Amino acid sequence: MMQRRLANIHKLIAEYDLDAIIVTKPENRRYFSGFTGSAGLLLIGKKTQMLFTDFRYIEQAKAQAPEYKIVRHGTAVFDIVADTAKKLDITRIGFESDFVTWDIYQMVKESFKSVELRPIKLDALRRKKDKDELKLLRKAVEIADAAFNQVITIIKPGITELEIALELEYQMRKFGSEKPAFDTIVASGDRGAMPHGQASDRVIEAGDFITMDFGAVYRGYHSDITRTVVAGKANDKQREIYNIVLNSQLAGIKAVVAGKTGKEVDAVARRIITDAGYGDYFGHGLGHGVGLYIHEEPRLSPASDSILSTGMVVSVEPGIYLPGWGGVRIEDLVVVSDTGCEILTASKKKLIELI
Ligand SMILES: [Mn+2]
């Protein structure tokens, strides 16, 4: 697996006419080496695969990144990398322009005096998930599903959003999650109108809609799920809004197939909400890629020209948010295929009334 990933890096090196690239983004460092430490950089050239890290991580790096020569550095990491590059006759180096800060760039320029630095981006190489990644993503999704099954047994009027978030995070940890994939969203009652309403001390009242958006992390891979449930019996308006969002979500999933663009899929789901008269209340994109990052390419949105292809994993998550009333969002993760997509999320989407 690592060989195939590295082959893609070498293709990029040739394409950009570089001698080597330096990988500093932690997720890319992990993807292209296996090394999960918090500090280190990869120098990948035509005949070079080196991992520079500090004293704390030498043993870990040796164990996790057998394809790499491990080099220990002190304080001036870029000086050592520059010396190495000089010895290897490396004169053109690619840098991750979407990660390196201005300050680091100044440091790098100082160290690499006779080297030409060129901006590159590596995230696109991680869009299509390989078999190993899909296994980990499936597990992350399973953990979140299991936590959802547990949390609906404790939701009742009188508990707070924070208590619901705590239960979700506790259950995910129990089922094997490393940490929450992002700050858990629990938005109840009128707070449901905030698409990203983080859990607050608001007390759940009978009849409230509760939107929960959360995810697990398993060996670096994220999951992302949203469900909206009622603490009691749903009223007509709640049923109406819920069904529009559900129909939009189902249509969005049905539209996902390799070859379509992000905006084409978004349009199918958005149309249903717009036709029902709520287009102004669905103000975000339909979905996003998920992997080592919780939000990554490709996007499903009105602006996305990304073309879906087999093996990409994306969320499908339409919503309606009505200020002063509340909101509904429903989100699954799916794997794109040539014939459509496979839904990873198993939690039921029929409206759950917790009576
Ligand atoms: Mn999401």
PDB file of N, CA, C and O and ligand atoms in Angstrom, residues 213 224 288 295 315 317 331, ligand 1:
ATOM      1  N   ASP A 213     -24.518  16.084  15.755  1.00  0.00           N
ATOM      2  CA  ASP A 213     -23.540  15.913  14.674  1.00  0.00           C
ATOM      3  C   ASP A 213     -22.214  15.597  15.351  1.00  0.00           C
ATOM      4  O   ASP A 213     -21.694  16.422  16.106  1.00  0.00           O
ATOM      5  N   ASP A 224     -18.286  10.904  10.492  1.00  0.00           N
ATOM      6  CA  ASP A 224     -19.113  12.103  10.584  1.00  0.00           C
ATOM      7  C   ASP A 224     -20.556  11.670  10.359  1.00  0.00           C
ATOM      8  O   ASP A 224     -20.875  11.116   9.306  1.00  0.00           O
ATOM      9  N   HIS A 288     -18.844  16.790   1.990  1.00  0.00           N
ATOM     10  CA  HIS A 288     -17.392  16.969   1.897  1.00  0.00           C
ATOM     11  C   HIS A 288     -16.709  15.622   2.008  1.00  0.00           C
ATOM     12  O   HIS A 288     -17.282  14.668   2.555  1.00  0.00           O
ATOM     13  N   HIS A 295     -12.721  17.399   7.274  1.00  0.00           N
ATOM     14  CA  HIS A 295     -13.235  18.057   6.063  1.00  0.00           C
ATOM     15  C   HIS A 295     -12.117  18.070   5.036  1.00  0.00           C
ATOM     16  O   HIS A 295     -11.070  18.675   5.273  1.00  0.00           O
ATOM     17  N   SER A 315     -19.492  12.927   2.676  1.00  0.00           N
ATOM     18  CA  SER A 315     -20.709  13.033   3.473  1.00  0.00           C
ATOM     19  C   SER A 315     -21.823  13.566   2.582  1.00  0.00           C
ATOM     20  O   SER A 315     -21.573  14.273   1.603  1.00  0.00           O
ATOM     21  N   GLU A 317     -25.227  15.621   3.522  1.00  0.00           N
ATOM     22  CA  GLU A 317     -25.817  16.193   4.729  1.00  0.00           C
ATOM     23  C   GLU A 317     -26.600  17.482   4.503  1.00  0.00           C
ATOM     24  O   GLU A 317     -26.187  18.558   4.923  1.00  0.00           O
ATOM     25  N   GLU A 331     -27.177  13.260   8.075  1.00  0.00           N
ATOM     26  CA  GLU A 331     -25.884  13.067   7.409  1.00  0.00           C
ATOM     27  C   GLU A 331     -25.411  11.617   7.475  1.00  0.00           C
ATOM     28  O   GLU A 331     -25.373  11.006   8.538  1.00  0.00           O
TER      29      GLU A 331
HETATM   30 MN    MN B   1     -20.040  16.603   7.927  1.00  0.00          MN
END
